Amino acid sequence: MKLSKTIPSFRFQIALWTLVLSGAVLLGLTLFVYLSVHRQKLELLDTQLKAFANRLPQNPAGRGGMQRLEQAREWFFGAETVYLSVRDRDAQVVFRSMDWPVNVALPDEVALAPQAPHSSQAPSSSTEEMGFRRGSGPQYGQATGRQMMQAGVWRFQTLADDGLHWRLAMFSTANHEYRILVSLTSLDSEMAALRWQLTTVLLPALALLSVGGWIIAGRAIHPLNNISKAAEKIMAGQLEERIEPAEKAPEIGRIIALLNRMLDRLETNYRQALRFSADASHELKTPITLMQNSLVNHLNSVEAEGAEAQFCTQMLEHLSRIKRTTDGLLLLARTDSGQLPQSSQSFDMAELCQELCGDLRSLAEIADPESIWQESLPKTLLIRADPALTRTICFNLMVNAVRYSGHPQRIEVALRAEKNCACLRITNNGPAIPPEDTARIFNRFYRGANASHSKTAQAGEDAGSGLGLAIAHQLAVGMGGQLVLRHSHTDSTCFELTLPRADPET
Amino acid sequence: MRVLVVEDERKIADFVTKGLRESGFVVEACHRGDDALTRISNEPFDALVLDVMLPGRDGLDVLREIRRGGRDIPVVLLTARGGLEDRIGGLNAGADDYLPKPFYMEELVARLHAVIRRRDGRAASLLRVGTLVLDLPAREARVGEEAIELTAREFNLLELLARSPGRVFTRTMLYEQIWEYDFDPSTNLVDVYVRRLRAKIDSPGQPSMIETVRGVGYRMRK
């Protein structure tokens, strides 16, 4: 329960990962398309610029050159106006369009003037700057080269100025350096339109992905939900409940088939166990009732202190032992099959202990007049458990303490409240339980060496059914508590029973 | 006092019938749940001893049907299953008391008396044996005119013995009926209680009201 609060549901996780993965792929693809389109458009523009350059006069300084240059601009077939600037080898501007946008900072206009280096000194690195360069952010508006162009070498660059983009193409002939500047405004607005189109497609796609992911995750988990719903019903006692087969998910379908088969077996076993304890109860208790009452009647019809009366008395004792063992075994059979009858209610454990201590103290005193019996019980201590079963546990523990104590007998019963539970410790001075036996003391029919040393055993009488601790342990666990052997050494053996409090301290 | 015993095990029905007759009840027996319902609606009974597992109709079912019909007859349930849910189920269905098998006849007689007494108010509330008088609803004891202080357990022990004077109770029987624990029968807690009781109710010089039956147990002197 607590886990589900901190970790989002499995369905959410699946949906989220679906969205993240497919969203990332989609975004990547969109970006790729966008950039490709941008590049293609630039390349197209560059090609146009080259075609335009081919029409330029070879010698602008020659006669009529200026005019032809000015006219050439009109041949350009792009939507944008093209500007032209021509310099000679000494960086003198030979020609410049009248309406050249002065604000555009050209990369090497300033640098070229004083240096006026010769083309032969151009560094090899300039080749890297040849051809198309992607007009990515950092290079906008920056001067990327300071040397004169080599003849026939084209250089393209994207410049930014006050939010406007320009494409600058530079090439040089033997004597001149040409600069062609064209505005990218229409390209930018085309790209903006594309961006908008992509966004309007991408956002619904992402929304669709998240909804789809959520639905798919839900469908994937659906069989699991069926399993847990069925399990809940089964826990609530509807044993005939089965999990709906998941036909669309063969993997889960296999698990469901297996679980259903397991449930069949569980149900069969459970019903058998249920029938067993009911049948066994009936079949055993009816003859016991008859025997017991026949014996009592016979006892009252013969001479009171005669041999027959004593025989009847002994038979009644044996019968009593059979009854106790039968009850114990049936109780264990019921707890084994999970049918432990429980009425969980709030009651005073201190009062219960008080009552039991009263009887057992007398018992201890009879068994050993020098016995020391110590009690430390609170006035009240409310626990939440089944009163009858709690009584059985406490009684079994106390009887054991009396039965297996040393001489002079010393028994200590201490009940105290802990934060969430009531803790009853019963300590006696019986012989230590050997360490190798401590794991087995809660086993059925376990009788340690101590049992055979007990006073009753030495007297040749019954030393308990061997079920007392097993029953006490199983009942304690069944009621949400615990029963443990705290310690056992010479002189002191302590059992500790804890049961949930009705009013735990928060 | 007419009692109907509904029990499908013939042998148990027989000894219960016999035992109740010996205790002064007028007893009829039947073995099926549906028969029981017919008889209860046609004949006046003062109490009902009802087994839970019955052919025809289940004991709890019979009980619910009786209560639904508004009949206020005292009912003691008998069952082979000593389970707590049976007890709660039985009491919820409207039983006055509940006795798990195996039981002693004396126990059933005592329970039956108790539930009838609870219904009737005062009837049969005094138990007299010689000079000993037990006021059962008030849980008070007197010897002659003298009131005797008894603990709950001492009173229960005395009541059990006094209910059947002359009848022998072994220690085992007393443990099972008074303490309701699975005591080792070899413990002599009963002896201690009997000794205390004797000290309280016996007059000096007289033979004890509670007689020891050597090697067997105790009985109330008639």
XYZ file of C-alpha atoms in Angstrom:
728
model
C 0.000 0.000 0.000
C 2.692 2.395 1.050
C 4.709 1.537 -2.040
C 1.995 2.663 -4.399
C 2.065 6.119 -2.873
C 5.717 6.749 -3.638
C 5.998 4.926 -6.960
C 3.585 5.972 -9.744
C 1.392 3.227 -11.110
C 2.804 0.760 -13.576
C 0.300 1.948 -16.149
C 1.509 5.518 -15.754
C 5.101 4.396 -16.086
C 4.398 2.482 -19.289
C 2.432 5.394 -20.751
C 5.133 7.863 -19.760
C 7.935 5.841 -21.300
C 5.921 5.302 -24.466
C 5.420 9.037 -24.712
C 9.038 9.880 -23.926
C 10.422 7.421 -26.458
C 8.067 8.053 -29.325
C 7.995 11.771 -28.546
C 11.779 11.939 -28.728
C 11.813 10.064 -32.034
C 9.106 12.319 -33.410
C 10.844 15.483 -32.266
C 14.131 14.280 -33.720
C 12.502 13.498 -37.038
C 10.780 16.866 -37.161
C 13.996 18.664 -36.382
C 15.775 16.684 -39.061
C 13.097 17.530 -41.626
C 13.185 21.178 -40.653
C 16.931 21.443 -40.895
C 17.000 19.552 -44.187
C 14.458 21.858 -45.703
C 16.408 24.861 -44.461
C 19.614 23.522 -45.893
C 18.017 22.710 -49.207
C 16.576 26.172 -49.479
C 19.924 27.743 -48.724
C 21.626 25.479 -51.231
C 19.076 26.435 -53.802
C 19.687 30.083 -53.069
C 23.431 29.581 -53.289
C 23.016 27.865 -56.626
C 20.952 30.807 -57.784
C 23.628 33.176 -56.576
C 26.288 31.243 -58.498
C 24.161 31.328 -61.617
C 23.741 35.010 -61.087
C 27.507 35.482 -60.679
C 28.091 33.806 -64.014
C 26.258 36.617 -65.714
C 28.370 39.296 -64.119
C 30.883 41.106 -66.339
C 34.429 39.862 -66.036
C 35.883 43.320 -65.750
C 33.701 45.617 -63.755
C 36.238 48.355 -63.954
C 36.048 48.288 -67.737
C 33.864 50.395 -69.855
C 30.217 50.076 -69.127
C 31.058 47.616 -66.407
C 29.328 49.600 -63.739
C 26.159 49.868 -65.648
C 26.139 46.211 -66.482
C 26.699 45.351 -62.874
C 23.800 47.512 -61.888
C 21.656 45.915 -64.536
C 22.747 42.451 -63.592
C 20.904 42.745 -60.353
C 17.646 42.716 -62.170
C 18.422 39.342 -63.776
C 18.392 37.730 -60.419
C 15.280 35.655 -60.325
C 14.813 35.447 -56.617
C 12.059 37.301 -54.850
C 14.579 39.296 -52.899
C 16.651 42.115 -54.107
C 20.289 41.292 -54.557
C 23.084 43.730 -53.678
C 26.477 43.762 -55.128
C 29.854 45.037 -54.037
C 33.119 44.635 -55.880
C 36.605 45.359 -54.610
C 39.889 45.175 -56.308
C 43.053 43.561 -54.984
C 43.890 46.636 -53.007
C 40.577 46.453 -51.210
C 39.344 49.498 -52.961
C 35.629 49.395 -53.565
C 35.232 49.427 -57.280
C 31.503 49.100 -57.270
C 28.763 49.078 -54.738
C 25.042 48.978 -55.254
C 23.512 52.300 -54.508
C 21.108 50.876 -52.000
C 23.633 48.551 -50.346
C 22.340 48.029 -46.784
C 24.984 49.901 -44.877
C 24.059 48.442 -41.546
C 25.104 44.957 -42.461
C 28.501 44.421 -40.992
C 30.507 42.583 -43.590
C 32.969 40.114 -42.204
C 36.208 41.345 -43.581
C 35.591 44.697 -45.063
C 37.605 46.444 -42.410
C 40.198 43.792 -42.109
C 40.850 43.657 -45.773
C 41.642 47.298 -46.224
C 44.900 47.736 -44.327
C 46.313 44.261 -44.824
C 45.619 43.793 -48.463
C 47.409 40.478 -48.479
C 48.039 38.484 -51.586
C 46.071 35.501 -52.428
C 49.143 33.298 -52.482
C 49.428 33.764 -48.731
C 45.999 32.468 -48.028
C 46.215 29.885 -45.250
C 45.187 26.400 -45.989
C 42.490 26.683 -43.405
C 40.503 28.829 -45.765
C 39.567 25.705 -47.673
C 37.550 24.631 -44.712
C 35.431 27.661 -45.113
C 34.694 26.927 -48.653
C 31.314 26.078 -49.892
C 28.179 26.130 -47.859
C 28.351 26.606 -44.187
C 25.342 26.017 -42.130
C 24.248 29.383 -40.891
C 23.984 28.281 -37.326
C 23.727 30.695 -34.405
C 27.254 31.426 -33.277
C 28.411 32.367 -36.714
C 25.709 34.862 -37.441
C 27.194 38.233 -38.033
C 30.698 37.166 -37.267
C 33.645 37.657 -39.436
C 34.769 34.237 -40.435
C 37.666 35.029 -42.671
C 40.121 37.833 -43.008
C 41.944 36.938 -46.125
C 41.310 37.633 -49.720
C 39.498 35.039 -51.674
C 41.379 32.821 -53.956
C 40.278 33.126 -57.501
C 37.254 31.046 -58.289
C 36.671 30.113 -54.654
C 33.182 30.639 -53.376
C 32.424 31.392 -49.828
C 28.967 31.626 -48.392
C 27.965 33.050 -45.117
C 24.816 33.915 -43.299
C 24.822 37.247 -41.527
C 22.432 38.677 -39.031
C 21.593 42.258 -38.565
C 18.959 43.567 -36.272
C 16.804 40.483 -36.647
C 17.187 40.380 -40.408
C 19.152 37.607 -42.038
C 21.318 37.970 -45.058
C 23.100 35.551 -47.259
C 26.501 36.704 -48.334
C 28.271 35.034 -51.207
C 31.882 35.927 -51.870
C 34.083 34.894 -54.705
C 37.121 36.361 -56.334
C 38.524 36.516 -59.739
C 42.155 37.277 -60.536
C 41.687 40.968 -59.847
C 38.436 41.433 -58.066
C 36.555 40.277 -55.142
C 32.778 40.072 -55.519
C 30.305 40.191 -52.729
C 26.716 39.380 -53.335
C 24.289 40.030 -50.564
C 20.733 38.819 -50.583
C 18.132 39.159 -47.885
C 16.807 35.965 -46.340
C 13.518 37.524 -45.240
C 11.362 35.439 -47.545
C 13.305 32.274 -46.679
C 12.874 33.072 -43.001
C 9.169 33.567 -43.382
C 8.915 30.295 -45.305
C 10.791 28.572 -42.530
C 8.550 30.200 -39.951
C 5.524 28.893 -41.815
C 7.095 25.452 -41.884
C 7.829 25.653 -38.167
C 4.236 26.526 -37.518
C 3.009 23.690 -39.720
C 5.293 21.210 -37.996
C 4.205 22.425 -34.571
C 0.547 22.131 -35.439
C 1.191 18.554 -36.498
C 3.596 17.719 -33.691
C 1.500 18.874 -30.724
C -1.601 16.851 -31.627
C 0.687 13.923 -32.412
C 2.207 14.146 -28.947
C -1.235 14.427 -27.372
C -2.350 11.415 -29.394
C 0.730 9.519 -28.280
C 0.092 10.203 -24.620
C -3.548 9.206 -24.843
C -2.659 6.173 -26.920
C 0.122 5.200 -24.552
C -2.249 5.478 -21.624
C -4.847 3.322 -23.347
C -2.319 0.723 -24.478
C -0.810 0.569 -21.022
C -4.279 0.137 -19.596
C -5.008 -2.692 -21.978
C -1.668 -4.314 -21.218
C -2.364 -4.184 -17.517
C -6.004 -5.155 -17.777
C -5.377 -8.901 -17.303
C -3.266 -8.084 -14.248
C -6.130 -6.074 -12.810
C -8.369 -9.048 -13.386
C -5.913 -11.203 -11.496
C -5.800 -8.892 -8.519
C -9.577 -8.438 -8.469
C -10.050 -12.185 -8.474
C -7.410 -12.556 -5.762
C -9.246 -10.019 -3.620
C -12.492 -11.897 -3.978
C -10.754 -15.143 -3.133
C -9.209 -13.539 -0.067
C -12.672 -12.399 0.922
C -13.717 -16.037 0.947
C -15.202 -16.504 -2.512
C -13.088 -19.513 -3.221
C -14.991 -20.478 -6.350
C -13.831 -17.239 -8.009
C -11.516 -17.684 -11.010
C -9.491 -15.260 -13.074
C -10.914 -14.345 -16.473
C -8.680 -15.736 -19.229
C -6.750 -13.083 -21.175
C -7.160 -14.192 -24.768
C -5.349 -11.244 -26.287
C -2.240 -11.660 -24.150
C -0.909 -15.201 -24.496
C 1.924 -14.618 -21.996
C -0.407 -13.443 -19.273
C -2.981 -15.990 -20.373
C -0.517 -18.737 -19.511
C 0.037 -17.306 -16.051
C -3.710 -16.998 -15.546
C -4.254 -20.583 -16.603
C -1.589 -21.689 -14.129
C -3.047 -19.548 -11.351
C -6.518 -20.905 -12.025
C -5.220 -24.447 -11.852
C -3.506 -23.588 -8.591
C -6.736 -22.094 -7.272
C -8.610 -25.267 -8.228
C -6.219 -27.261 -6.147
C -6.354 -24.792 -3.283
C -10.114 -24.839 -3.291
C -10.202 -28.616 -3.319
C -7.719 -28.803 -0.479
C -9.491 -26.119 1.461
C -12.859 -27.800 1.092
C -11.322 -31.105 2.059
C -9.743 -29.555 5.118
C -13.011 -27.862 5.977
C -14.870 -31.126 5.605
C -12.182 -32.942 7.508
C -12.462 -30.803 10.600
C -16.251 -30.828 10.471
C -16.418 -34.575 9.867
C -13.685 -35.388 12.338
C -15.389 -33.221 14.952
C -18.655 -34.938 14.435
C -17.312 -38.444 14.145
C -15.083 -38.125 17.199
C -17.250 -36.072 19.461
C -20.398 -38.124 19.170
C -18.817 -41.340 20.473
C -16.862 -39.394 23.085
C -20.106 -37.849 24.346
C -21.715 -41.271 24.493
C -18.750 -42.922 26.212
C -18.374 -40.150 28.690
C -22.018 -40.179 29.734
C -22.165 -43.969 29.829
C -19.163 -43.935 32.126
C -20.729 -41.294 34.359
C -23.967 -43.282 34.533
C -22.094 -46.464 35.273
C -20.012 -44.712 37.907
C -23.201 -43.730 39.668
C -24.728 -47.151 39.494
C -21.865 -49.080 41.118
C -20.476 -49.074 44.660
C -19.016 -45.606 45.123
C -15.510 -46.558 46.258
C -15.309 -49.922 44.581
C -12.925 -51.085 41.917
C -15.427 -50.470 39.168
C -15.951 -46.867 40.201
C -12.211 -46.315 40.170
C -12.008 -47.928 36.759
C -14.694 -45.550 35.511
C -12.792 -42.609 36.985
C -9.627 -43.628 35.198
C -11.488 -44.097 31.958
C -12.963 -40.638 32.336
C -9.471 -39.234 32.809
C -8.211 -40.942 29.688
C -11.244 -39.750 27.843
C -10.559 -36.220 29.013
C -7.081 -36.468 27.538
C -8.516 -37.747 24.263
C -10.881 -34.787 24.289
C -8.091 -32.300 24.838
C -5.928 -33.792 22.109
C -8.893 -33.954 19.736
C -9.756 -30.342 20.404
C -6.132 -29.308 19.962
C -5.729 -31.198 16.700
C -8.985 -29.886 15.332
C -7.999 -26.365 16.285
C -4.669 -26.821 14.512
C -6.393 -28.355 11.494
C -8.599 -25.313 11.343
C -5.772 -22.825 11.706
C -3.826 -24.743 9.040
C -6.635 -24.374 6.565
C -7.054 -20.727 7.486
C -10.422 -21.184 9.154
C -9.325 -19.999 12.541
C -12.530 -18.722 14.063
C -11.874 -15.249 15.284
C -13.883 -12.554 16.815
C -11.505 -9.671 16.973
C -12.656 -7.552 19.840
C -11.261 -5.209 22.390
C -10.921 -6.663 25.869
C -8.824 -6.355 28.988
C -5.830 -8.648 28.918
C -4.834 -7.628 32.440
C -8.119 -8.965 33.763
C -7.676 -12.224 31.886
C -4.149 -12.647 33.287
C -5.382 -11.804 36.755
C -7.954 -14.559 36.592
C -5.557 -17.149 35.184
C -2.870 -16.216 37.697
C -5.369 -16.771 40.523
C -5.901 -20.380 39.491
C -2.366 -21.155 38.496
C -0.885 -19.662 41.624
C -3.030 -22.070 43.633
C -1.922 -24.874 41.368
C 1.718 -23.933 41.823
C 1.326 -23.716 45.585
C -0.254 -27.152 45.718
C 2.515 -28.623 43.582
C 5.243 -26.958 45.642
C 4.443 -25.258 48.939
C 7.696 -23.301 48.756
C 6.909 -21.903 45.327
C 7.451 -18.236 44.648
C 4.891 -16.656 42.344
C 5.453 -13.118 41.171
C 3.012 -11.083 39.168
C 3.310 -7.664 37.711
C 0.140 -6.729 35.907
C -1.158 -3.298 34.966
C -4.642 -2.300 36.090
C -6.012 -2.556 32.601
C -4.513 -3.233 29.205
C -6.915 -3.398 26.302
C -5.935 -5.635 23.431
C -7.624 -6.462 20.157
C -7.859 -10.215 19.761
C -10.141 -13.150 20.281
C -10.801 -13.540 24.027
C -11.290 -17.304 24.002
C -8.186 -17.958 21.915
C -6.101 -15.517 23.950
C -7.200 -17.350 27.043
C -6.055 -20.643 25.532
C -2.634 -19.195 24.705
C -2.078 -17.674 28.154
C -3.335 -20.763 29.897
C -1.058 -23.066 27.893
C 1.945 -20.873 28.668
C 1.215 -20.633 32.372
C 0.468 -24.323 32.762
C 3.776 -25.100 31.061
C 5.538 -22.700 33.409
C 4.108 -24.539 36.417
C 4.600 -27.970 34.916
C 8.243 -27.547 33.954
C 9.615 -25.417 36.769
C 12.463 -26.262 39.093
C 12.498 -26.602 42.836
C 11.731 -24.450 44.713
C 9.362 -23.309 42.022
C 9.792 -19.727 40.862
C 7.378 -18.276 38.346
C 7.126 -14.721 37.166
C 4.259 -13.320 35.119
C 4.755 -9.821 33.767
C 2.349 -7.999 31.519
C 3.184 -4.569 30.190
C 2.061 -2.212 27.504
C 4.370 -1.446 24.639
C 3.810 1.086 21.929
C 1.570 -1.021 19.708
C 1.207 -4.232 21.588
C 0.701 -5.902 24.908
C 3.664 -7.974 25.980
C 3.261 -10.887 28.357
C 6.417 -12.513 29.706
C 6.217 -15.745 31.592
C 9.461 -16.826 33.203
C 10.172 -19.892 35.281
C 13.219 -21.598 36.698
C 12.856 -24.865 34.848
C 15.848 -26.609 33.315
C 17.228 -24.857 30.247
C 15.877 -25.859 26.862
C 18.936 -27.096 24.927
C 19.889 -24.696 22.104
C 19.448 -27.425 19.502
C 15.835 -27.801 20.609
C 14.838 -24.152 20.588
C 13.902 -24.275 16.936
C 11.585 -27.210 17.536
C 9.720 -26.262 20.675
C 6.775 -24.914 18.694
C 6.500 -28.125 16.670
C 3.530 -30.377 17.205
C 4.041 -33.228 19.628
C 7.425 -31.850 20.549
C 8.439 -32.961 23.966
C 11.852 -31.940 25.104
C 13.944 -33.718 27.666
C 12.369 -31.353 30.201
C 8.944 -32.792 29.656
C 10.087 -36.223 30.681
C 11.783 -34.723 33.745
C 8.683 -32.911 34.868
C 7.132 -33.898 38.134
C 4.039 -35.368 36.567
C 6.082 -37.354 34.092
C 8.184 -38.782 36.896
C 5.028 -39.780 38.648
C 4.238 -41.836 35.576
C 1.445 -39.560 34.442
C 0.709 -37.542 31.429
C 2.916 -34.559 30.852
C 0.707 -32.683 28.467
C -0.374 -33.466 24.981
C 2.663 -31.952 23.289
C 0.357 -29.598 21.459
C 0.151 -26.733 23.952
C 3.022 -24.621 22.595
C 2.229 -25.425 18.968
C -1.344 -24.284 19.476
C -0.332 -21.194 21.426
C 2.167 -20.217 18.738
C -0.208 -20.719 15.864
C -3.037 -18.865 17.566
C -0.779 -15.943 18.487
C 0.440 -15.595 14.911
C -3.092 -16.035 13.600
C -4.230 -13.078 15.691
C -1.466 -10.805 14.459
C 0.782 -11.368 17.431
C 3.848 -13.417 18.216
C 5.076 -16.020 20.606
C 8.810 -16.440 21.060
C 11.233 -18.058 23.426
C 13.130 -15.051 24.740
C 15.812 -16.942 26.527
C 16.440 -20.237 28.201
C 19.398 -20.872 30.420
C 19.950 -22.527 33.738
C 17.480 -21.102 36.176
C 15.465 -18.999 33.791
C 13.320 -19.760 30.778
C 11.209 -16.958 29.404
C 8.433 -17.021 26.830
C 7.141 -13.775 25.426
C 3.696 -13.312 23.934
C 2.798 -10.127 22.094
C -0.671 -9.236 20.894
C -1.867 -6.021 19.245
C -3.208 -3.359 21.567
C -6.698 -2.011 21.094
C -5.505 1.544 21.741
C -1.971 1.765 20.331
C 0.009 4.862 21.178
C 0.457 6.916 18.096
C -41.539 -28.760 32.351
C -41.798 -30.022 28.791
C -38.596 -30.155 26.786
C -38.139 -31.066 23.123
C -34.806 -32.651 22.241
C -33.867 -32.380 18.555
C -30.852 -34.571 17.785
C -30.210 -36.772 14.793
C -27.800 -39.128 16.548
C -30.284 -41.584 18.080
C -27.942 -42.696 20.833
C -27.236 -39.179 21.996
C -30.939 -38.348 21.757
C -31.694 -41.416 23.882
C -29.302 -40.630 26.684
C -30.204 -36.942 26.696
C -33.882 -37.885 26.930
C -33.155 -40.344 29.698
C -30.910 -37.941 31.567
C -33.418 -35.092 31.403
C -36.244 -37.364 32.518
C -34.158 -38.374 35.529
C -33.778 -34.703 36.326
C -37.529 -34.240 36.343
C -38.247 -32.921 32.863
C -40.969 -34.220 30.590
C -39.036 -34.975 27.413
C -39.939 -35.615 23.816
C -37.394 -36.271 21.101
C -37.305 -35.869 17.340
C -34.533 -36.325 14.817
C -35.177 -33.941 11.966
C -35.151 -30.172 11.732
C -38.389 -29.873 9.751
C -40.186 -32.225 12.164
C -38.993 -30.105 15.043
C -40.528 -26.944 13.525
C -43.880 -28.667 13.041
C -43.924 -29.966 16.583
C -42.915 -26.672 18.144
C -45.661 -24.804 16.347
C -48.291 -27.378 17.371
C -47.330 -28.343 20.901
C -46.471 -26.277 23.967
C -42.850 -26.791 25.016
C -41.044 -24.950 27.814
C -37.559 -25.413 26.372
C -35.709 -26.771 23.393
C -32.426 -28.686 23.167
C -31.343 -28.313 19.563
C -28.475 -29.950 17.688
C -26.906 -27.790 14.984
C -26.273 -30.483 12.367
C -29.656 -31.897 11.482
C -31.216 -33.530 8.447
C -34.229 -31.781 6.970
C -33.380 -28.364 8.243
C -30.208 -27.118 9.868
C -30.463 -26.374 13.616
C -29.584 -22.699 13.173
C -32.206 -22.475 10.463
C -34.822 -23.975 12.757
C -33.825 -21.546 15.472
C -34.099 -18.527 13.166
C -37.492 -19.708 11.981
C -38.722 -20.014 15.576
C -37.486 -16.535 16.462
C -38.933 -15.078 13.283
C -42.281 -16.525 14.332
C -41.963 -14.569 17.582
C -41.627 -17.640 19.817
C -39.705 -16.819 22.975
C -38.948 -20.415 23.950
C -35.554 -20.932 25.694
C -33.121 -22.801 23.457
C -29.858 -24.596 24.257
C -27.811 -25.422 21.174
C -25.692 -28.562 20.944
C -22.942 -28.875 18.420
C -20.037 -31.094 17.540
C -18.071 -28.157 16.258
C -16.775 -26.157 19.178
C -15.740 -23.370 16.867
C -16.217 -19.873 18.047
C -18.003 -18.789 14.891
C -20.569 -21.503 15.600
C -21.078 -20.107 19.054
C -21.421 -16.561 17.815
C -23.613 -17.741 14.934
C -25.780 -19.677 17.374
C -26.160 -16.797 19.800
C -26.870 -14.412 16.934
C -29.537 -16.741 15.630
C -31.249 -16.411 18.979
C -29.936 -19.261 21.135
C -29.957 -18.729 24.882
C -26.978 -20.941 25.493
C -24.566 -23.121 23.648
C -23.035 -26.440 24.629
C -20.238 -28.001 22.589
C -19.970 -31.765 22.364
C -18.765 -33.747 24.151
C -20.756 -32.553 27.136
C -21.787 -34.010 30.449
C -25.448 -34.581 31.117
C -25.109 -32.604 34.365
C -23.870 -29.657 32.376
C -26.815 -29.773 30.022
C -29.256 -30.006 32.945
C -27.622 -27.004 34.615
C -27.693 -24.929 31.416
C -31.274 -25.859 30.744
C -32.289 -24.854 34.241
C -30.390 -21.603 33.868
C -32.011 -20.578 30.565
C -35.510 -21.475 31.789
C -34.859 -19.535 34.980
C -33.696 -16.515 33.005
C -36.933 -16.582 30.994
C -39.198 -17.176 33.963
C -37.692 -14.643 36.281
C -37.929 -16.235 39.720
C -39.109 -19.789 39.210
C -36.802 -22.552 40.445
C -34.319 -20.006 41.659
C -33.638 -21.615 45.018
C -31.631 -24.792 45.252
C -31.941 -26.606 48.600
C -29.868 -29.496 49.860
C -30.427 -30.152 53.549
C -29.706 -26.892 55.342
C -27.828 -25.468 52.331
C -29.778 -22.961 50.243
C -28.390 -21.537 47.019
C -30.105 -18.480 45.552
C -29.106 -18.971 41.925
C -30.055 -15.614 40.347
C -28.494 -13.681 43.231
C -25.493 -16.026 43.477
C -25.884 -16.170 47.241
C -25.481 -19.123 49.562
C -26.921 -19.762 53.016
C -26.565 -22.554 55.541
C -29.639 -22.386 57.704
C -29.945 -18.676 58.367
C -26.266 -17.895 58.023
C -25.099 -16.254 54.787
C -21.885 -17.677 53.352
C -19.356 -15.639 51.349
C -18.280 -17.569 48.268
C -16.131 -16.671 45.293
C -17.680 -17.139 41.849
C -15.778 -20.338 41.287
C -16.635 -21.729 44.700
C -20.297 -20.965 44.087
C -20.227 -22.684 40.699
C -18.602 -25.757 42.187
C -21.119 -25.912 44.998
C -24.019 -25.398 42.599
C -22.847 -28.212 40.347
C -22.546 -30.616 43.259
C -25.793 -29.484 44.888
C -27.785 -29.854 41.700
C -27.320 -33.627 41.773
C -26.962 -34.725 45.373
C -25.642 -38.263 45.697
C -24.202 -38.174 42.209
C -20.450 -38.743 41.959
C -18.238 -36.184 40.211
C -14.697 -37.132 39.323
C -12.014 -34.443 39.434
C -11.826 -34.491 35.667
C -15.528 -33.762 35.409
C -15.238 -30.893 37.863
C -12.263 -29.337 36.052
C -13.996 -29.526 32.748
C -17.217 -28.025 33.984
C -16.004 -25.443 36.481
C -12.660 -24.283 35.176
C -13.253 -24.871 31.497
C -9.543 -25.272 30.984
C -7.712 -28.344 29.884
C -6.273 -29.026 33.299
C -4.144 -31.991 33.878
C -6.495 -34.201 35.934
C -3.637 -35.123 38.239
C -3.421 -31.601 39.628
C -5.312 -31.302 42.836
C -6.750 -27.847 42.469
C -10.215 -29.325 42.970
C -9.142 -30.702 46.336
C -8.075 -27.236 47.447
C -11.404 -25.736 46.432
C -13.365 -28.532 48.103
C -11.348 -28.009 51.281
C -12.174 -24.288 51.211
C -15.845 -24.976 50.558
C -16.019 -27.440 53.413
C -14.486 -24.911 55.758
C -17.186 -22.455 54.822
C -20.341 -24.570 54.730
C -19.789 -27.446 57.141
C -20.838 -27.294 60.777
C -18.249 -28.511 63.296
C -18.798 -32.004 64.565
C -21.065 -32.931 61.669
C -20.005 -35.084 58.694
C -19.094 -32.889 55.717
C -21.823 -32.005 53.210
C -19.342 -32.741 50.460
C -18.380 -36.338 50.654
C -15.068 -37.667 49.383
C -15.375 -40.775 47.242
C -11.962 -42.293 47.606
C -10.078 -42.839 44.367
C -12.956 -41.322 42.420
C -13.977 -37.796 43.378
C -16.678 -36.029 45.332
C -20.407 -36.004 45.812
C -22.982 -33.991 47.694
C -24.469 -35.817 50.616
C -28.187 -36.388 50.021
